[in-house]
Amino acid sequence: DRWQKVAKIVGDLLDEFEQNYPHLPFAYLQATMQKLEDLGKVEIAGDVWAMRYSEIRLAKPELSAA
């Protein structure tokens, strides 16, 4: 529910990511965030590729019409 800087998320994940996937560039994390937004799993304010100037949060679940 709370917005967080994309740069902070990438920074927090970077060490573990590099240990587990040394052959992938860290831009893969940003591409994954973009894909998650396309799928409606997260919301991104700004351009995910401009990490310092964008924020991300989990998407709010949609209410089903009953």
CSV table of C-alpha atoms in Angstrom, one decimal:
chain,number,residue,atom,x,y,z
A,1,ASP,CA,0.0,0.0,0.0
A,2,ARG,CA,3.0,2.3,0.6
A,3,TRP,CA,5.0,3.7,-2.3
A,4,GLN,CA,8.8,2.9,-2.3
A,5,LYS,CA,11.6,4.2,-4.5
A,6,VAL,CA,12.4,1.7,-7.3
A,7,ALA,CA,16.1,2.4,-6.5
A,8,LYS,CA,15.7,1.2,-3.0
A,9,ILE,CA,14.0,-2.0,-4.1
A,10,VAL,CA,16.7,-2.7,-6.7
A,11,GLY,CA,19.4,-1.9,-4.1
A,12,ASP,CA,17.9,-4.2,-1.5
A,13,LEU,CA,17.7,-7.1,-4.0
A,14,LEU,CA,21.0,-6.5,-5.8
A,15,ASP,CA,23.4,-8.6,-3.7
A,16,GLU,CA,21.1,-11.6,-3.6
A,17,PHE,CA,20.3,-11.2,-7.3
A,18,GLU,CA,24.0,-11.1,-8.3
A,19,GLN,CA,24.7,-14.2,-6.2
A,20,ASN,CA,21.9,-16.2,-7.7
A,21,TYR,CA,21.9,-14.8,-11.3
A,22,PRO,CA,25.5,-13.6,-12.0
A,23,HIS,CA,24.9,-13.9,-15.8
A,24,LEU,CA,21.9,-11.5,-15.8
A,25,PRO,CA,22.3,-7.7,-15.8
A,26,PHE,CA,20.5,-5.8,-12.9
A,27,ALA,CA,18.3,-4.2,-15.5
A,28,TYR,CA,16.5,-7.5,-15.5
A,29,LEU,CA,15.0,-6.4,-12.1
A,30,GLN,CA,13.6,-3.3,-13.7
A,31,ALA,CA,12.2,-5.2,-16.7
A,32,THR,CA,10.6,-7.6,-14.3
A,33,MET,CA,9.0,-4.7,-12.4
A,34,GLN,CA,7.7,-3.4,-15.7
A,35,LYS,CA,6.2,-6.8,-16.5
A,36,LEU,CA,4.5,-7.0,-13.1
A,37,GLU,CA,2.9,-3.6,-13.8
A,38,ASP,CA,1.7,-4.8,-17.2
A,39,LEU,CA,0.1,-7.8,-15.4
A,40,GLY,CA,-1.5,-5.6,-12.8
A,41,LYS,CA,0.5,-6.9,-9.9
A,42,VAL,CA,2.2,-3.6,-9.0
A,43,GLU,CA,1.7,0.1,-9.6
A,44,ILE,CA,4.6,2.2,-10.8
A,45,ALA,CA,4.6,6.0,-10.6
A,46,GLY,CA,7.1,7.4,-13.0
A,47,ASP,CA,9.5,5.6,-15.3
A,48,VAL,CA,10.9,2.4,-13.8
A,49,TRP,CA,14.1,2.9,-15.9
A,50,ALA,CA,14.7,6.2,-14.0
A,51,MET,CA,15.1,4.4,-10.7
A,52,ARG,CA,15.8,7.4,-8.5
A,53,TYR,CA,12.7,9.2,-9.8
A,54,SER,CA,10.1,6.5,-9.8
A,55,GLU,CA,8.2,4.6,-7.1
A,56,ILE,CA,6.5,1.3,-6.9
A,57,ARG,CA,3.8,-0.4,-4.7
A,58,LEU,CA,1.7,-3.6,-4.7
A,59,ALA,CA,-1.5,-3.1,-6.7
A,60,LYS,CA,-4.7,-2.9,-4.8
A,61,PRO,CA,-6.8,-6.0,-5.3
A,62,GLU,CA,-9.8,-5.3,-7.6
A,63,LEU,CA,-13.2,-5.8,-6.0
A,64,SER,CA,-15.3,-8.3,-7.9
A,65,ALA,CA,-18.8,-7.3,-8.9
A,66,ALA,CA,-21.1,-9.7,-7.2
